[in-house]
CSV table of C-alpha atoms in Angstrom, one decimal:
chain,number,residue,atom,x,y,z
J,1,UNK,CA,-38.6,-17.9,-55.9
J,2,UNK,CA,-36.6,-19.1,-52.9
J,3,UNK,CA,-33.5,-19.5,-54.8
J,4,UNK,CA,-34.2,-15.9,-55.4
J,5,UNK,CA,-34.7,-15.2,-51.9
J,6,UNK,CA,-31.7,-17.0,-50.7
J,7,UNK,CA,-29.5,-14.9,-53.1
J,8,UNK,CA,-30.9,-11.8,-51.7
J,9,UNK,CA,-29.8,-13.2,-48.0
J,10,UNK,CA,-26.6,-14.4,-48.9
J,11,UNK,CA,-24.4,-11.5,-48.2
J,12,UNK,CA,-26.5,-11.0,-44.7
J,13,UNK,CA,-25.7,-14.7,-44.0
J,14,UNK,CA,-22.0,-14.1,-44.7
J,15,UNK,CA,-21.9,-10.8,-42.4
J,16,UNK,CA,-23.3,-12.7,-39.8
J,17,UNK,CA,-21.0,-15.5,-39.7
J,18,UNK,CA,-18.2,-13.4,-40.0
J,19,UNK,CA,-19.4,-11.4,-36.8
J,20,UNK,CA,-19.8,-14.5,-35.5
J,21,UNK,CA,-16.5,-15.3,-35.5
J,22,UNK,CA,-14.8,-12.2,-34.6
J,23,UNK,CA,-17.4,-11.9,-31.6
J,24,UNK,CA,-15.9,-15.4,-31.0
J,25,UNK,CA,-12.4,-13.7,-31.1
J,26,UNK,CA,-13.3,-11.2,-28.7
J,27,UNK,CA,-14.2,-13.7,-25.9
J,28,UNK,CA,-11.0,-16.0,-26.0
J,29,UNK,CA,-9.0,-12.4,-25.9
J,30,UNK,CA,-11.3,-12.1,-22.7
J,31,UNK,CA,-10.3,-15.4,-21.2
J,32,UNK,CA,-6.2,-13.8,-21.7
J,33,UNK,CA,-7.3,-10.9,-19.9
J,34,UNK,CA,-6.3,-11.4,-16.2
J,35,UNK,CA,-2.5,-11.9,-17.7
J,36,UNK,CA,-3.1,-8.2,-19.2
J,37,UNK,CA,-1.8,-5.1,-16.6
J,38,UNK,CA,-1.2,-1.5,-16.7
J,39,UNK,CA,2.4,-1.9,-17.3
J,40,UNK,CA,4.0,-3.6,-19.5
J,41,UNK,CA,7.1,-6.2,-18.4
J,42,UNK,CA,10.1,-4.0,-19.9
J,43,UNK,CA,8.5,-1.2,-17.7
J,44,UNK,CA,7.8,-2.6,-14.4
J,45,UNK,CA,10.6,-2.9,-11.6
J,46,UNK,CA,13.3,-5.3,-12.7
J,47,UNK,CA,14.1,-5.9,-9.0
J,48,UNK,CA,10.7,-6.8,-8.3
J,49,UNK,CA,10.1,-9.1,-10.7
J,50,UNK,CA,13.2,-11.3,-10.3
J,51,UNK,CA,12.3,-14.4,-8.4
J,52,UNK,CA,14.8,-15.9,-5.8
J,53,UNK,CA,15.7,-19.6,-5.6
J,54,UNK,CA,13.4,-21.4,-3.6
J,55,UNK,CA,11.0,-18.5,-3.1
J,56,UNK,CA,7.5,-19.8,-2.6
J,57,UNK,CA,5.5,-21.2,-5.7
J,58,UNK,CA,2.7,-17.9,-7.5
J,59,UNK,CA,-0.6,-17.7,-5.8
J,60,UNK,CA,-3.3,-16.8,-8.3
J,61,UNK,CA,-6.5,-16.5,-6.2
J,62,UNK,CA,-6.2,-12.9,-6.7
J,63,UNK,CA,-7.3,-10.2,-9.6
J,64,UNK,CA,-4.6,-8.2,-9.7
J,65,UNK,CA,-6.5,-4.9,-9.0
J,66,UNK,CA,-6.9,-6.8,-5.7
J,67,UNK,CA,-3.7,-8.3,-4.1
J,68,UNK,CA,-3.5,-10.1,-1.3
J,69,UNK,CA,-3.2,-8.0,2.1
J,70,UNK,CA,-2.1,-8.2,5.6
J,71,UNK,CA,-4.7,-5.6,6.5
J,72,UNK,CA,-8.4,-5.4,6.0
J,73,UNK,CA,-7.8,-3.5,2.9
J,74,UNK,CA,-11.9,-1.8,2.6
J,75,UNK,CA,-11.7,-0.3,5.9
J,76,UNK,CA,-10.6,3.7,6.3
J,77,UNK,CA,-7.8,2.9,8.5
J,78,UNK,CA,-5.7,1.0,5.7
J,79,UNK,CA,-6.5,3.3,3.1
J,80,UNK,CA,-4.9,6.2,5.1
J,81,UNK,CA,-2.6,4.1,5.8
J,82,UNK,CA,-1.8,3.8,2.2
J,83,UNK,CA,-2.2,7.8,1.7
J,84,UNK,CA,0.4,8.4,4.9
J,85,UNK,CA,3.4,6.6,3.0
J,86,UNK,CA,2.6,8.0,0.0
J,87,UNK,CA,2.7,11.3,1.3
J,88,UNK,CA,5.1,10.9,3.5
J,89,UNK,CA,7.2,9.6,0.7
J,90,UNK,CA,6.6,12.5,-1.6
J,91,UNK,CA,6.5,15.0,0.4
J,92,UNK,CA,9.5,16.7,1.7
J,93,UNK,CA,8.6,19.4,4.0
J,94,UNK,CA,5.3,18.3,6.5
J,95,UNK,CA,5.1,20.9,9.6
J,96,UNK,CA,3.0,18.9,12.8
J,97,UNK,CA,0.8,21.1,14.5
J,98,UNK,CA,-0.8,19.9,17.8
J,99,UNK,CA,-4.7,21.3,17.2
J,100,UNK,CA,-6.9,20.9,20.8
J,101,UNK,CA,-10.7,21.7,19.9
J,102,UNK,CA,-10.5,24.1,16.5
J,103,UNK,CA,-14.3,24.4,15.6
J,104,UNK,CA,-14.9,24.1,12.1
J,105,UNK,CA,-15.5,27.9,11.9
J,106,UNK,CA,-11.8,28.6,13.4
J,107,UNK,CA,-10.8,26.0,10.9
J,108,UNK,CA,-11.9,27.8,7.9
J,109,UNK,CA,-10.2,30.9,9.4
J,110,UNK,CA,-6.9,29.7,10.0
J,111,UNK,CA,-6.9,28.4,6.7
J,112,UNK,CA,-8.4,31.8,5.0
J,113,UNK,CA,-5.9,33.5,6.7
J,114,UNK,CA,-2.6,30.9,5.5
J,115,UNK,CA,-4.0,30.9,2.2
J,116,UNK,CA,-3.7,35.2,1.9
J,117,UNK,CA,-0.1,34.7,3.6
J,118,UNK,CA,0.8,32.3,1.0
J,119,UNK,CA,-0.6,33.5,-2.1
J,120,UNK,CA,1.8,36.9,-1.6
J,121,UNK,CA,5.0,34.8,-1.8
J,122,UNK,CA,6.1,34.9,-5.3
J,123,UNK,CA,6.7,31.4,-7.2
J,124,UNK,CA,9.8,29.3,-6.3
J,125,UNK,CA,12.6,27.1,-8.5
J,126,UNK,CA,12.0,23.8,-6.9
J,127,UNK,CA,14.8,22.5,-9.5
J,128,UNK,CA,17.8,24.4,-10.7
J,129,UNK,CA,16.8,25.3,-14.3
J,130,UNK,CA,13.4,24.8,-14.2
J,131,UNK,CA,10.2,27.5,-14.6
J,132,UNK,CA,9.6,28.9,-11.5
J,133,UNK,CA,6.5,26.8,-9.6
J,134,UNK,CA,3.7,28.4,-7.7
J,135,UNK,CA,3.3,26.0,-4.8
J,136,UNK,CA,0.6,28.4,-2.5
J,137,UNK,CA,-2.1,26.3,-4.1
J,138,UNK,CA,-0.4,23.5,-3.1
J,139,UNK,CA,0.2,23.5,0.1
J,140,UNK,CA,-2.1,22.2,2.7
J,141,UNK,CA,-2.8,22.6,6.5
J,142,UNK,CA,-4.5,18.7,7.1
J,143,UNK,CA,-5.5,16.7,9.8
J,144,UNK,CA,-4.2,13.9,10.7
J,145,UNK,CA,-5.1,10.6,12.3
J,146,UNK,CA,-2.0,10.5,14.7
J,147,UNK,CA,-1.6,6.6,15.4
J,148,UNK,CA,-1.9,5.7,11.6
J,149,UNK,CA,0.8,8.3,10.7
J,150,UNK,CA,2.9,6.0,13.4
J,151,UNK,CA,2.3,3.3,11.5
J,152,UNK,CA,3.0,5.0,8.1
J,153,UNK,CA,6.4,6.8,9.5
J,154,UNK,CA,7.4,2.9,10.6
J,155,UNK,CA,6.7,1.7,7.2
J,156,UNK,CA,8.4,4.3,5.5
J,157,UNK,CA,11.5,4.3,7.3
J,158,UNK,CA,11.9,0.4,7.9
J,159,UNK,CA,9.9,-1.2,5.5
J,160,UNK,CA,12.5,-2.0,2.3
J,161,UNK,CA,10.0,-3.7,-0.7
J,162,UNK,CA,12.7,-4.5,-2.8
J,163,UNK,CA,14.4,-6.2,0.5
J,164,UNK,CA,11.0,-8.3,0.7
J,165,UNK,CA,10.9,-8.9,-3.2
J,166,UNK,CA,14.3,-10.5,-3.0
J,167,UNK,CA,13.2,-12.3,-0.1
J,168,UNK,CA,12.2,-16.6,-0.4
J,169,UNK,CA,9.3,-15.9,2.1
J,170,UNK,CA,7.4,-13.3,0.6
J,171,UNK,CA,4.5,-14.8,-1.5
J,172,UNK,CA,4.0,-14.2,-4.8
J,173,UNK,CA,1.8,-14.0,-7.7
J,174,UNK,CA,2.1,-14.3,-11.3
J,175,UNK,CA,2.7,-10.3,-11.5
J,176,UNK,CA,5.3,-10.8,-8.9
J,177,UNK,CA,5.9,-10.7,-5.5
J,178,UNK,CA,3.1,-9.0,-2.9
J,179,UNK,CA,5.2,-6.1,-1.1
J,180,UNK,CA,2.3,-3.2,-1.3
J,181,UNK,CA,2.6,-1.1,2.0
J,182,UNK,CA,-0.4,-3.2,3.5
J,183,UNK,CA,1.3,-6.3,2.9
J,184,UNK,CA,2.0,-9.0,4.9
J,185,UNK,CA,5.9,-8.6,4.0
J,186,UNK,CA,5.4,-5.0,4.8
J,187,UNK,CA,3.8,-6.3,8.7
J,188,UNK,CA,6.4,-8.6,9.2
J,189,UNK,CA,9.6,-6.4,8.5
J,190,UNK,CA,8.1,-3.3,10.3
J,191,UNK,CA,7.1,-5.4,13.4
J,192,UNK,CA,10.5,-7.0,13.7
J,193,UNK,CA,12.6,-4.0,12.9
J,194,UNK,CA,14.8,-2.3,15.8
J,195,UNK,CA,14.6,1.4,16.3
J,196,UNK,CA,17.7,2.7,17.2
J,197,UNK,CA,17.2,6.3,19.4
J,198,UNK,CA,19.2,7.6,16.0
J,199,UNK,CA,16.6,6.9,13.5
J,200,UNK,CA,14.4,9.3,12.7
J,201,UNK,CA,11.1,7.3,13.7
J,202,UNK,CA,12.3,7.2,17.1
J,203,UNK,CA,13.0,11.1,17.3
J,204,UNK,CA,9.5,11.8,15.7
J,205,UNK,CA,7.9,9.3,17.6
J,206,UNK,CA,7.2,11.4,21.0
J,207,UNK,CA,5.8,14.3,18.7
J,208,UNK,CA,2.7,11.2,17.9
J,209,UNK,CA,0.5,12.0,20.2
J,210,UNK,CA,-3.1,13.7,20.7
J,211,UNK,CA,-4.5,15.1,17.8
J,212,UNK,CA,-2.1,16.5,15.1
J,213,UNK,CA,-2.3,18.5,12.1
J,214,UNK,CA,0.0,18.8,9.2
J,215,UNK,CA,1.3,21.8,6.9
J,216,UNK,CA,2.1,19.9,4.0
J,217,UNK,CA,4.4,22.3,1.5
J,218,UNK,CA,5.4,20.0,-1.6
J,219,UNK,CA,8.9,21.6,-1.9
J,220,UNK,CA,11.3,22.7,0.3
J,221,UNK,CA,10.7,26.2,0.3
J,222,UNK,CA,11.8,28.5,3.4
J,223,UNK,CA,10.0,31.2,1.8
J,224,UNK,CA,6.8,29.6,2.0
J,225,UNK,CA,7.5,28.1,5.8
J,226,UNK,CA,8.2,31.9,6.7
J,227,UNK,CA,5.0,32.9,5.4
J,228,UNK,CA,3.0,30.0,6.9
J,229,UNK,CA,5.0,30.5,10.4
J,230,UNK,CA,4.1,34.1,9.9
J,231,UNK,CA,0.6,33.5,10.2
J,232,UNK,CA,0.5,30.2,12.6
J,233,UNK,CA,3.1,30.4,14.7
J,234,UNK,CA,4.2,34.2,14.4
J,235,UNK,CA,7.5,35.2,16.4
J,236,UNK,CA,8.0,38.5,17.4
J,237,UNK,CA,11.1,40.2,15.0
J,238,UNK,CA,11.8,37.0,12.9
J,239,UNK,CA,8.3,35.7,11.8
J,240,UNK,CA,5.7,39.1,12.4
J,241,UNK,CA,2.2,38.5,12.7
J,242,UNK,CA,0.5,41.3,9.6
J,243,UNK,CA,-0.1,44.5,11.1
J,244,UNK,CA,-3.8,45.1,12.1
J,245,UNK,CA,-3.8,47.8,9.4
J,246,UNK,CA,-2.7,45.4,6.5
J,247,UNK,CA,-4.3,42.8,7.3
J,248,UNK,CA,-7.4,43.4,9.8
J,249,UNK,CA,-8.8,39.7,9.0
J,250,UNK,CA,-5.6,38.4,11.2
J,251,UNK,CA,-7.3,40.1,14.1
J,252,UNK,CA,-10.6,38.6,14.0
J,253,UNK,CA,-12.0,37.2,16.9
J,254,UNK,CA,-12.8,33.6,15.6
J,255,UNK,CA,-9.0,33.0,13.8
J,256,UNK,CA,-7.4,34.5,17.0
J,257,UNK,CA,-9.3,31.7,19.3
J,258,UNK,CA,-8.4,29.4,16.4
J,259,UNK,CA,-3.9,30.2,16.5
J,260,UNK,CA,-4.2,30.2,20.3
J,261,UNK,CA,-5.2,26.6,20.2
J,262,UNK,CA,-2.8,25.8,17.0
J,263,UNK,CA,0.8,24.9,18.8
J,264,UNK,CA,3.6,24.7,16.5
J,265,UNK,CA,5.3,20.9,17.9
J,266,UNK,CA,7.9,19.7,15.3
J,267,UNK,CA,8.6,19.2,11.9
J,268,UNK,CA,10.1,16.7,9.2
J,269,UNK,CA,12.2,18.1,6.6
J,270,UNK,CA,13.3,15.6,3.8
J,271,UNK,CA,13.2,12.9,6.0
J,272,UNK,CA,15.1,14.8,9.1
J,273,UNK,CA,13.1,15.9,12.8
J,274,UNK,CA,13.4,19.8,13.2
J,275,UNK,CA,12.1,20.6,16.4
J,276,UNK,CA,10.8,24.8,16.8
J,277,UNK,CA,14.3,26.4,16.4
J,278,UNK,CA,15.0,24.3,13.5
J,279,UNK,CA,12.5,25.3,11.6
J,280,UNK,CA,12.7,29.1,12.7
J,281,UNK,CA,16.4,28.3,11.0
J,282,UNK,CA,15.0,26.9,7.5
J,283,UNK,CA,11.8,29.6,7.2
J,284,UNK,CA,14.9,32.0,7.7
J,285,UNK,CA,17.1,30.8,5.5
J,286,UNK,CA,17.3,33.8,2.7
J,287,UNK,CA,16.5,33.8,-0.8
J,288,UNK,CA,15.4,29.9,-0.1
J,289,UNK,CA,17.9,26.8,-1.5
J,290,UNK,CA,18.9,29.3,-4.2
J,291,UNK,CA,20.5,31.2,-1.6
J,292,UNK,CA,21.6,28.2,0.1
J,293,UNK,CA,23.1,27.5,-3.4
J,294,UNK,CA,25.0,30.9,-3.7
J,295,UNK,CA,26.5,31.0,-0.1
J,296,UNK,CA,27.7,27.0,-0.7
J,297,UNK,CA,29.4,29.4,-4.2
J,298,UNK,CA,30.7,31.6,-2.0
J,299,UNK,CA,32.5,29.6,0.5
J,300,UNK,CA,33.7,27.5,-1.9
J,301,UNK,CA,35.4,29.9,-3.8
J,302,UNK,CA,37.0,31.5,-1.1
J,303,UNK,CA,38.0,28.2,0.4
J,304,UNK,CA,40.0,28.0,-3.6
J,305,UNK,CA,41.1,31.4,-2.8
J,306,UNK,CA,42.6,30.7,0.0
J,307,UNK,CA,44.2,27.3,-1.2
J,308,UNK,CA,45.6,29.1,-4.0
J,309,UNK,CA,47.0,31.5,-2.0
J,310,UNK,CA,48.8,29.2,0.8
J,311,UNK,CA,49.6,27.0,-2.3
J,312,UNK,CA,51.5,29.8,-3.1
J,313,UNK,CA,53.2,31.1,-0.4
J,314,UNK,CA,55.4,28.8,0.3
J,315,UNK,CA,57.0,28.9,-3.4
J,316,UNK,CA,56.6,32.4,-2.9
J,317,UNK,CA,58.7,32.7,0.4
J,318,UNK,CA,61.1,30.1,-1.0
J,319,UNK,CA,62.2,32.2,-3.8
J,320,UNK,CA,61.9,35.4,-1.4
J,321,UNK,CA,64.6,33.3,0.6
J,322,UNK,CA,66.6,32.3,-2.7
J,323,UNK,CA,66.4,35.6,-4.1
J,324,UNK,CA,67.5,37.2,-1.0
J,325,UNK,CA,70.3,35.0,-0.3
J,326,UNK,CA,71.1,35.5,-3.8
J,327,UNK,CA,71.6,39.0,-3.4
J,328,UNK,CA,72.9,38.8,-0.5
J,329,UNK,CA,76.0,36.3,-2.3
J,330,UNK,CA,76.1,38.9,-4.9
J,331,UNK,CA,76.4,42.0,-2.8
J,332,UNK,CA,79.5,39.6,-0.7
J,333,UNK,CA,81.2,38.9,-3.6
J,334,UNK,CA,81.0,42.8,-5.1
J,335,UNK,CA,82.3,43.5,-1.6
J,336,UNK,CA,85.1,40.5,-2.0
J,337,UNK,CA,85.9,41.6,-5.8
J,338,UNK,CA,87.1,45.2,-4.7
J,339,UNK,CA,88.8,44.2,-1.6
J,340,UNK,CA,90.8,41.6,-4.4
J,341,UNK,CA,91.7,44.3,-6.5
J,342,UNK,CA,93.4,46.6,-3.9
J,343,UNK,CA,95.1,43.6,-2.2
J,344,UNK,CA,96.6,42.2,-5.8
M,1,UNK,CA,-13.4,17.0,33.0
M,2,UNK,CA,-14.7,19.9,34.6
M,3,UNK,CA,-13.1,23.1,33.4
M,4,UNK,CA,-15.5,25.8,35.1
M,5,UNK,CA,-13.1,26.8,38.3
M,6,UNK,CA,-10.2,27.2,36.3
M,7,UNK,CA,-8.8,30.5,36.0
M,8,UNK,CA,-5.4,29.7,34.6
M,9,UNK,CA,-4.0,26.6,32.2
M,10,UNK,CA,-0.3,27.2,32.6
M,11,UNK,CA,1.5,24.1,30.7
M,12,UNK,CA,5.0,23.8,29.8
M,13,UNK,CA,6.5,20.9,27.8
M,14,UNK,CA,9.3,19.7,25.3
M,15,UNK,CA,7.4,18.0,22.5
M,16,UNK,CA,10.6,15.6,21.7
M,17,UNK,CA,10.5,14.2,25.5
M,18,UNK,CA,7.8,11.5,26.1
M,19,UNK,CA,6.6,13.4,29.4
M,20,UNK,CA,5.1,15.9,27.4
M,21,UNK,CA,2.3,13.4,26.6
M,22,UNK,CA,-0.1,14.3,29.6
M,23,UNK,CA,0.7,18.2,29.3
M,24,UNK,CA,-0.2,18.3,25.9
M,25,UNK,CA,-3.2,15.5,26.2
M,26,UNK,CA,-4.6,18.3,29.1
M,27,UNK,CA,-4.4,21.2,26.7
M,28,UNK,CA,-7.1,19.0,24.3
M,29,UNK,CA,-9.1,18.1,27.2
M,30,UNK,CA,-10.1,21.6,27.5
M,31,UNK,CA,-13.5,22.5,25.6
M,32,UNK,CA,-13.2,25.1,22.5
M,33,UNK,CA,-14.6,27.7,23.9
M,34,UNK,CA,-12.4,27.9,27.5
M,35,UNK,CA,-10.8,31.2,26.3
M,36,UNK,CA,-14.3,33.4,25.9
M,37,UNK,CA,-15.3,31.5,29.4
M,38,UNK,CA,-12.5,33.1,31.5
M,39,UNK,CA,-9.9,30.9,31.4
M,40,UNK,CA,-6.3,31.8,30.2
M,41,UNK,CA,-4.2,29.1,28.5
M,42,UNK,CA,-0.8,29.4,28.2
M,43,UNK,CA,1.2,27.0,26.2
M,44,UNK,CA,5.4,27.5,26.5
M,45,UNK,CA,7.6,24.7,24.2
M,46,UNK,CA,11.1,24.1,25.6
M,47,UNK,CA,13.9,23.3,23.1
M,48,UNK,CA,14.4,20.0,22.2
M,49,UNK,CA,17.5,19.2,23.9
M,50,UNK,CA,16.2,20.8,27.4
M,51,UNK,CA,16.2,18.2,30.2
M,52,UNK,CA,13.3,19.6,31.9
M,53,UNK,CA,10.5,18.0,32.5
M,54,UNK,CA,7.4,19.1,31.3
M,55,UNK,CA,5.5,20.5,33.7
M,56,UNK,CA,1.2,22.1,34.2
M,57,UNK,CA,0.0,24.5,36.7
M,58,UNK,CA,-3.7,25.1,37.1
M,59,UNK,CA,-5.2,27.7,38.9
M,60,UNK,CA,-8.7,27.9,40.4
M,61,UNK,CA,-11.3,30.6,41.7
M,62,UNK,CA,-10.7,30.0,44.6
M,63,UNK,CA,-6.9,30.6,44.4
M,64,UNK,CA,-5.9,27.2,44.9
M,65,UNK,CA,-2.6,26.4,43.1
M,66,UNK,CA,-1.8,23.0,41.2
M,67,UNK,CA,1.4,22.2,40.3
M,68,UNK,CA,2.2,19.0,38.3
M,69,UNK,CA,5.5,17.7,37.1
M,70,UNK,CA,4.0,15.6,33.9
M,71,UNK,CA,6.9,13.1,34.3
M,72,UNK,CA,5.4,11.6,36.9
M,73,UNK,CA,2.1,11.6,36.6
M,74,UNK,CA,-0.4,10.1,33.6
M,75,UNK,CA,-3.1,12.1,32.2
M,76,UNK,CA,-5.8,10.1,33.6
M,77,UNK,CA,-4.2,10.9,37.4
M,78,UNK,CA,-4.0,14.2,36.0
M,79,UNK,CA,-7.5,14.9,35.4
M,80,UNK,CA,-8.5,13.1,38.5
M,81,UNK,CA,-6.2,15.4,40.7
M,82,UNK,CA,-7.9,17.8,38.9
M,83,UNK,CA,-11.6,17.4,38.8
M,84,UNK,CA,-11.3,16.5,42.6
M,85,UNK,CA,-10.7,20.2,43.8
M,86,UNK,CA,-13.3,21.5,40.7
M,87,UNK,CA,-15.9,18.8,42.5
M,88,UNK,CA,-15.7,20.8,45.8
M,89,UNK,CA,-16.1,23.9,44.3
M,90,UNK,CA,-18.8,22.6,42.4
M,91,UNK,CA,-20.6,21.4,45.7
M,92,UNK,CA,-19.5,24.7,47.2
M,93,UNK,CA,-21.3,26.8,44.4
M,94,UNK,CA,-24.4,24.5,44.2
M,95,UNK,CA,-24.7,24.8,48.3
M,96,UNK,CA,-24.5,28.6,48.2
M,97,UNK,CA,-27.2,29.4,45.2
């Protein structure tokens, strides 16, 4: 009877202690874990990985969702921080309006009203050859927290990670070195950089104060600036405000308090400070970088014209002056040859 | 800062000059709603490569001019300067009700 039994609970037994075992397998795969990441070593920077002689031995302390940070990394303040450079890295074309007391209600105006300006300008070619992009749902008009987009413009422009990677003093882990934007390399190199008046922090740097707000368009696309400055900072003749009878929402009491307090200060354009004027140039710059494109065609090829044609000239002249001095040996000696004949 | 006397906000600055900090600090010092109260606010940007200074001019119910040149002056003097004349029209209009 029990052999019996035990027969019938053999293959059980057997599944069992092969689960057993391959539970076993799962938790020493968990004790590798923490030497797993997102990307794998052929794909992650080359230049970051590389470890200097002498460079300071791997801390390990931390899980490497979590790396070590100058700066409180929970609070808000290092988290837009983080935000700032990234946009201000992607982002090519940020327009800084100064915004004294919009209420929420003006807020939701101005932005009703940029949206209808935007969504009538047709999509653009952000790259030669590719689809055409519409960008108007793209593009934002933000707030933002003026002293941490300081901070993020220094880091941007001074901070250098791969500099710090290659560096003996930055600390490291076993994923390589620390040089996030909130890291301690990243504090140091920015606090003990010089800005020179030429750099573009220190042009932008005045424009850093009270409360600003940002037009963020992800491409550079003058049709889309001329549309925005159209509706935020219209000019009379260049930039029209819409006509009351197109566009009676323009004229509403709530988005006119709203523009009045919406001043149009600066902007940065792939990584250069445009004050007003400059920006008036690039929203009216026709036919937007494809334009650009075509009149860069068009001067060039006359510049070949003309090069051909100088190139040419002087041949040209020389065998003017040849052939006319040619002619005018032939037409002596026709003159000679008669003269010859009477004479002999 | 008190922004009842003020008829006219007048301020003038170049955003790429640091003296444009307490002209443009003044114009957020000014409650939302100063436009539907009466005042007028006038905001004029000089180029970028102007040498002028930035400059605000305030004018009160009573008439009384105030001309600043913001290169001199910080905002916190500003709104001093200011709120000194609004205090006497204040004590002037709560005498007189």
């Amino acid at each position: 009877m029990t052999r019996i039994i035990s027969r019938a609970a053999r293959p059980c037994l057997r599944r069992l202690s092969s689960e057993a075992s391959t539970l076993r397998g799962a938790f020493s795969l968990g004790a590798y874990a923490h030497n797993f990441s997102t990307s794998d070593a052929q794909h992650a920077t080359p230049g970051l990985r590389s470890i200097p002689e002498g460079a300071q031995p791997p801390i390990d302390i931390a899980p490497a969702t979590k790396p070590p940070s100058a700066r409180p990394i929970d609070t808000r303040k290092s988290q837009m921080i983080r935000t700032y450079t990234s946009l201000l890295r992607t982002t090519p074309l940020i327009l800084f309006f100064q915004h004294s007391n919009l209420t929420a209600v003006e807020w939701a105006a101005v932005r009703r009203e940029l949206k209808k300006a935007l969504d009538g300008v047709p999509p653009v070619n952000v790259m030669p050859g590719a689809e055409p992009v519409d960008l108007s749902s793209k593009v934002q008009l933000q707030v933002l927290r003026t002293n941490m987009l300081n901070v993020a413009l220094k880091l941007v422009e001074f901070y250098d990670p791969e500099a710090a990677a290659a560096s003996k003093a930055t600390p490291r882990t076993s994923k390589g070195p620390i040089v996030h934007d909130l890291s301690k390399a990243a504090y140091e190199q920015v606090k003990s950089a010089e800005i020179s008046p030429e750099s573009a922090y220190a042009q932008i740097e005045p424009l850093m104060v009270g409360p600003l707000a940002g037009l963020i368009i992800p491409a550079v696309s003058p049709a889309h600036v001329a549309a925005a400055l159209s509706v935020l900072a219209p000019v009379p003749g260049k930039f029209p405000a819409p006509t009351r009878r197109k566009n009676p929402g323009y004229y509403d009491p709530t988005f006119q308090n709203g523009l009045a307090k919406l001043v149009l200060i600066g902007g940065r354009i792939e990584g250069k400070v445009f004050d007003q004027a400059g920006i008036h140039w690039v929203g009216g710059i026709e036919g937007g970088l494809d334009g650009l494109r075509a009149q860069l065609v068009a001067i060039l090829q006359g510049a070949g014209l003309g090069i051909t044609s100088t190139l040419e000239g002087g041949s040209r002249s020389l065998w003017l002056a040849l052939e006319g001095r040619k002619e005018q040996l032939e037409e002596e000696s026709k003159k000679d040859a008669p003269a010859d004949a009477s004479s002999s | 800062m008190i922004t009842k006397f003020m008829t006219e906000v007048t301020a003038k600055f170049n955003p790429f000059s640091t003296c444009a900090k307490p002209a443009r600090l003044f114009l957020t010092f000014l409650p939302p709603n100063v436009r539907a109260n009466g005042t007028v606010v006038n905001t004029a940007l000089l180029p970028r490569d102007s040498a002028e200074s930035s400059s605000l001019r305030v004018k009160f119910k009573d008439g009384k001019e105030m001309d600043f040149n913001c290169s001199k002056i910080n905002i916190k003097s500003l709104v001093e300067e200011v709120d000194r004349h609004s205090r006497q029209l204040q004590k002037a209009a709560d005498l007189s009700e």
